[in-house]
Amino acid sequence: MFHGDMAEEKFRNMYEENQKIVYAYFLSCFRDPFAAEELSQETFEKIWKYLRENPYFFPFQQKAWIFSIVANVKNDWLRKKQRSPQMEEWDNSEYVISDIDSSPYGNPEDCLESIPIQQAFEMLNQAEQELITYKGQGLTSMEMEHILAVPASTLRSRMATAKKHFRKALETCGVFWEDK
């Protein structure tokens, strides 16, 4: 098997396993399907280039490695957005999903029930939002430790605080959470 074939197969597997979760993460961050798609493509383009240049590389924790790239793509995009005056025009425009079937989440009208949850989520600080998002994506404290460069025990403590704040925010927005 040639190096290019190894990289292509590895990339294809990573893409198939992680594309939806990467898109969902960017969509949750920016609430814009176009930005989410663009940033997802940029993420996988970086992964593809790296795998082509390093055909024998295989990440010890694949999801953590991918989300470290996701975090860098997100931060680069935010920095670029702060510097770009054209972004204000983009921020103030209306986005319409013309093809409902193209969205992995189905009909946007079905999402109306999630509005209070989204409002509660926005009441959290950025660090709490990031922790809850990573946890919702199934990342463990150890995986988050690699992404955020914070000890897992500290992250578990911060997660407990974030959950407590999220519960209060949900109640403020009229959503009540029952522990089972």
mmCIF file of C-alpha atoms in Angstrom:
data_model
loop_
_atom_site.group_PDB
_atom_site.id
_atom_site.type_symbol
_atom_site.label_atom_id
_atom_site.label_comp_id
_atom_site.label_asym_id
_atom_site.label_seq_id
_atom_site.Cartn_x
_atom_site.Cartn_y
_atom_site.Cartn_z
ATOM 1 C CA MET A 1 0.000 0.000 0.000
ATOM 2 C CA PHE A 2 1.368 3.426 -0.963
ATOM 3 C CA HIS A 3 1.697 6.246 1.552
ATOM 4 C CA GLY A 4 -1.055 8.215 -0.232
ATOM 5 C CA ASP A 5 -3.402 5.228 -0.043
ATOM 6 C CA MET A 6 -2.780 4.879 3.708
ATOM 7 C CA ALA A 7 -3.452 8.573 4.286
ATOM 8 C CA GLU A 8 -6.581 8.483 2.140
ATOM 9 C CA GLU A 9 -8.049 5.465 3.935
ATOM 10 C CA LYS A 10 -7.204 6.904 7.356
ATOM 11 C CA PHE A 11 -8.733 10.247 6.368
ATOM 12 C CA ARG A 12 -11.892 8.647 4.974
ATOM 13 C CA ASN A 13 -12.443 6.743 8.239
ATOM 14 C CA MET A 14 -11.855 9.848 10.360
ATOM 15 C CA TYR A 15 -14.183 11.899 8.181
ATOM 16 C CA GLU A 16 -16.996 9.334 8.273
ATOM 17 C CA GLU A 17 -16.727 8.914 12.054
ATOM 18 C CA ASN A 18 -16.428 12.601 12.946
ATOM 19 C CA GLN A 19 -17.951 14.817 10.248
ATOM 20 C CA LYS A 20 -21.392 15.128 11.864
ATOM 21 C CA ILE A 21 -20.059 15.886 15.334
ATOM 22 C CA VAL A 22 -17.620 18.514 13.993
ATOM 23 C CA TYR A 23 -20.432 20.170 12.016
ATOM 24 C CA ALA A 24 -22.733 20.035 15.065
ATOM 25 C CA TYR A 25 -20.048 21.630 17.230
ATOM 26 C CA PHE A 26 -19.545 24.554 14.844
ATOM 27 C CA LEU A 27 -23.310 24.921 14.430
ATOM 28 C CA SER A 28 -23.734 25.072 18.212
ATOM 29 C CA CYS A 29 -20.989 27.709 18.451
ATOM 30 C CA PHE A 30 -22.135 30.022 15.671
ATOM 31 C CA ARG A 31 -25.758 29.026 14.947
ATOM 32 C CA ASP A 32 -25.046 29.476 11.256
ATOM 33 C CA PRO A 33 -25.200 26.415 8.978
ATOM 34 C CA PHE A 34 -23.055 28.120 6.332
ATOM 35 C CA ALA A 35 -20.267 28.980 8.787
ATOM 36 C CA ALA A 36 -20.527 25.502 10.332
ATOM 37 C CA GLU A 37 -20.111 23.883 6.917
ATOM 38 C CA GLU A 38 -17.215 26.160 5.952
ATOM 39 C CA LEU A 39 -15.381 25.583 9.240
ATOM 40 C CA SER A 40 -16.011 21.824 9.076
ATOM 41 C CA GLN A 41 -14.507 21.724 5.593
ATOM 42 C CA GLU A 42 -11.519 23.766 6.755
ATOM 43 C CA THR A 43 -11.000 21.366 9.670
ATOM 44 C CA PHE A 44 -11.014 18.281 7.477
ATOM 45 C CA GLU A 45 -8.806 19.984 4.903
ATOM 46 C CA LYS A 46 -6.190 20.524 7.645
ATOM 47 C CA ILE A 47 -6.559 16.900 8.743
ATOM 48 C CA TRP A 48 -6.147 15.689 5.151
ATOM 49 C CA LYS A 49 -3.023 17.795 4.591
ATOM 50 C CA TYR A 50 -1.461 16.602 7.841
ATOM 51 C CA LEU A 51 -2.180 12.944 7.115
ATOM 52 C CA ARG A 52 -0.743 13.259 3.598
ATOM 53 C CA GLU A 53 2.445 14.810 4.987
ATOM 54 C CA ASN A 54 2.635 12.280 7.869
ATOM 55 C CA PRO A 55 1.331 8.961 6.481
ATOM 56 C CA TYR A 56 2.476 6.915 9.498
ATOM 57 C CA PHE A 57 0.836 9.212 12.029
ATOM 58 C CA PHE A 58 -2.064 7.772 13.968
ATOM 59 C CA PRO A 59 -3.370 9.816 16.902
ATOM 60 C CA PHE A 60 -3.440 8.050 20.247
ATOM 61 C CA GLN A 61 -6.832 9.620 20.987
ATOM 62 C CA GLN A 62 -8.354 10.392 17.613
ATOM 63 C CA LYS A 63 -11.325 12.455 18.799
ATOM 64 C CA ALA A 64 -9.173 14.583 21.097
ATOM 65 C CA TRP A 65 -6.701 15.193 18.254
ATOM 66 C CA ILE A 66 -9.484 16.175 15.849
ATOM 67 C CA PHE A 67 -11.043 18.529 18.395
ATOM 68 C CA SER A 68 -7.702 20.199 19.029
ATOM 69 C CA ILE A 69 -7.757 21.076 15.309
ATOM 70 C CA VAL A 70 -11.415 22.146 15.624
ATOM 71 C CA ALA A 71 -10.493 24.474 18.498
ATOM 72 C CA ASN A 72 -7.684 26.014 16.439
ATOM 73 C CA VAL A 73 -9.939 26.496 13.395
ATOM 74 C CA LYS A 74 -12.604 28.112 15.603
ATOM 75 C CA ASN A 75 -10.085 30.434 17.275
ATOM 76 C CA ASP A 76 -8.522 31.409 13.930
ATOM 77 C CA TRP A 77 -11.969 32.182 12.524
ATOM 78 C CA LEU A 78 -12.898 34.295 15.555
ATOM 79 C CA ARG A 79 -9.644 36.266 15.311
ATOM 80 C CA LYS A 80 -10.199 36.810 11.597
ATOM 81 C CA LYS A 81 -13.783 37.899 12.276
ATOM 82 C CA GLN A 82 -12.609 40.503 14.802
ATOM 83 C CA ARG A 83 -10.254 42.017 12.216
ATOM 84 C CA SER A 84 -12.617 41.954 9.224
ATOM 85 C CA PRO A 85 -15.089 44.836 8.692
ATOM 86 C CA GLN A 86 -17.004 42.774 6.069
ATOM 87 C CA MET A 87 -18.008 40.347 8.818
ATOM 88 C CA GLU A 88 -20.394 42.942 10.279
ATOM 89 C CA GLU A 89 -22.367 42.817 7.042
ATOM 90 C CA TRP A 90 -22.440 39.013 7.247
ATOM 91 C CA ASP A 91 -23.528 39.088 10.905
ATOM 92 C CA ASN A 92 -26.473 41.364 10.128
ATOM 93 C CA SER A 93 -27.782 39.353 7.182
ATOM 94 C CA GLU A 94 -30.580 36.777 7.368
ATOM 95 C CA TYR A 95 -29.727 33.128 6.732
ATOM 96 C CA VAL A 96 -32.320 30.867 5.201
ATOM 97 C CA ILE A 97 -31.983 27.131 4.809
ATOM 98 C CA SER A 98 -33.431 26.575 1.363
ATOM 99 C CA ASP A 99 -33.104 22.807 1.282
ATOM 100 C CA ILE A 100 -34.399 21.288 4.511
ATOM 101 C CA ASP A 101 -33.244 17.816 3.504
ATOM 102 C CA SER A 102 -29.633 19.044 3.339
ATOM 103 C CA SER A 103 -29.621 19.792 7.058
ATOM 104 C CA PRO A 104 -28.569 16.863 9.269
ATOM 105 C CA TYR A 105 -31.031 18.180 11.857
ATOM 106 C CA GLY A 106 -34.154 18.100 9.668
ATOM 107 C CA ASN A 107 -36.770 20.829 9.638
ATOM 108 C CA PRO A 108 -35.619 23.965 11.521
ATOM 109 C CA GLU A 109 -39.173 24.461 12.830
ATOM 110 C CA ASP A 110 -38.772 21.239 14.815
ATOM 111 C CA CYS A 111 -36.046 22.999 16.794
ATOM 112 C CA LEU A 112 -38.404 25.538 18.416
ATOM 113 C CA GLU A 113 -38.562 23.463 21.595
ATOM 114 C CA SER A 114 -34.810 23.872 21.991
ATOM 115 C CA ILE A 115 -34.914 27.696 22.088
ATOM 116 C CA PRO A 116 -35.159 27.979 25.922
ATOM 117 C CA ILE A 117 -32.333 25.460 26.253
ATOM 118 C CA GLN A 118 -30.245 27.483 23.799
ATOM 119 C CA GLN A 119 -31.003 30.669 25.767
ATOM 120 C CA ALA A 120 -29.935 28.981 28.995
ATOM 121 C CA PHE A 121 -26.759 27.755 27.329
ATOM 122 C CA GLU A 122 -25.955 31.305 26.199
ATOM 123 C CA MET A 123 -26.254 32.494 29.820
ATOM 124 C CA LEU A 124 -23.147 30.439 30.703
ATOM 125 C CA ASN A 125 -19.673 31.855 30.302
ATOM 126 C CA GLN A 126 -17.573 30.704 27.349
ATOM 127 C CA ALA A 127 -15.512 28.220 29.382
ATOM 128 C CA GLU A 128 -18.664 26.551 30.760
ATOM 129 C CA GLN A 129 -20.209 26.392 27.284
ATOM 130 C CA GLU A 130 -17.064 24.758 25.945
ATOM 131 C CA LEU A 131 -16.973 22.146 28.725
ATOM 132 C CA ILE A 132 -20.650 21.246 28.322
ATOM 133 C CA THR A 133 -20.273 21.065 24.535
ATOM 134 C CA TYR A 134 -17.285 18.729 24.789
ATOM 135 C CA LYS A 135 -19.091 16.572 27.357
ATOM 136 C CA GLY A 136 -22.177 16.467 25.121
ATOM 137 C CA GLN A 137 -19.963 15.238 22.302
ATOM 138 C CA GLY A 138 -18.919 12.320 24.467
ATOM 139 C CA LEU A 139 -15.403 13.456 25.321
ATOM 140 C CA THR A 140 -13.987 12.212 28.608
ATOM 141 C CA SER A 141 -12.145 14.374 31.140
ATOM 142 C CA MET A 142 -8.889 12.836 29.931
ATOM 143 C CA GLU A 143 -9.637 13.751 26.296
ATOM 144 C CA MET A 144 -10.601 17.285 27.319
ATOM 145 C CA GLU A 145 -7.355 17.497 29.297
ATOM 146 C CA HIS A 146 -5.411 17.075 26.048
ATOM 147 C CA ILE A 147 -7.498 19.654 24.188
ATOM 148 C CA LEU A 148 -7.667 22.319 26.902
ATOM 149 C CA ALA A 149 -4.303 21.654 28.612
ATOM 150 C CA VAL A 150 -6.015 21.612 32.026
ATOM 151 C CA PRO A 151 -5.744 18.664 34.462
ATOM 152 C CA ALA A 152 -8.653 16.213 34.263
ATOM 153 C CA SER A 153 -9.400 16.595 37.991
ATOM 154 C CA THR A 154 -9.732 20.373 37.547
ATOM 155 C CA LEU A 155 -12.003 19.831 34.546
ATOM 156 C CA ARG A 156 -14.266 17.507 36.558
ATOM 157 C CA SER A 157 -14.588 20.180 39.244
ATOM 158 C CA ARG A 158 -15.288 22.880 36.647
ATOM 159 C CA MET A 159 -17.825 20.589 34.966
ATOM 160 C CA ALA A 160 -19.737 20.198 38.241
ATOM 161 C CA THR A 161 -19.882 23.982 38.566
ATOM 162 C CA ALA A 162 -20.903 24.377 34.905
ATOM 163 C CA LYS A 163 -23.733 21.852 35.362
ATOM 164 C CA LYS A 164 -24.936 23.721 38.450
ATOM 165 C CA HIS A 165 -24.927 27.044 36.548
ATOM 166 C CA PHE A 166 -26.647 25.443 33.561
ATOM 167 C CA ARG A 167 -29.380 23.996 35.787
ATOM 168 C CA LYS A 168 -30.047 27.483 37.257
ATOM 169 C CA ALA A 169 -30.066 29.041 33.783
ATOM 170 C CA LEU A 170 -32.506 26.384 32.550
ATOM 171 C CA GLU A 171 -34.860 27.142 35.443
ATOM 172 C CA THR A 172 -34.613 30.857 34.643
ATOM 173 C CA CYS A 173 -35.684 30.017 31.074
ATOM 174 C CA GLY A 174 -38.591 27.853 32.234
ATOM 175 C CA VAL A 175 -37.009 24.440 31.724
ATOM 176 C CA PHE A 176 -36.853 22.146 34.733
ATOM 177 C CA TRP A 177 -34.259 19.412 34.981
ATOM 178 C CA GLU A 178 -34.936 16.236 36.911
ATOM 179 C CA ASP A 179 -32.117 13.960 38.018
ATOM 180 C CA LYS A 180 -32.889 10.308 37.685
#
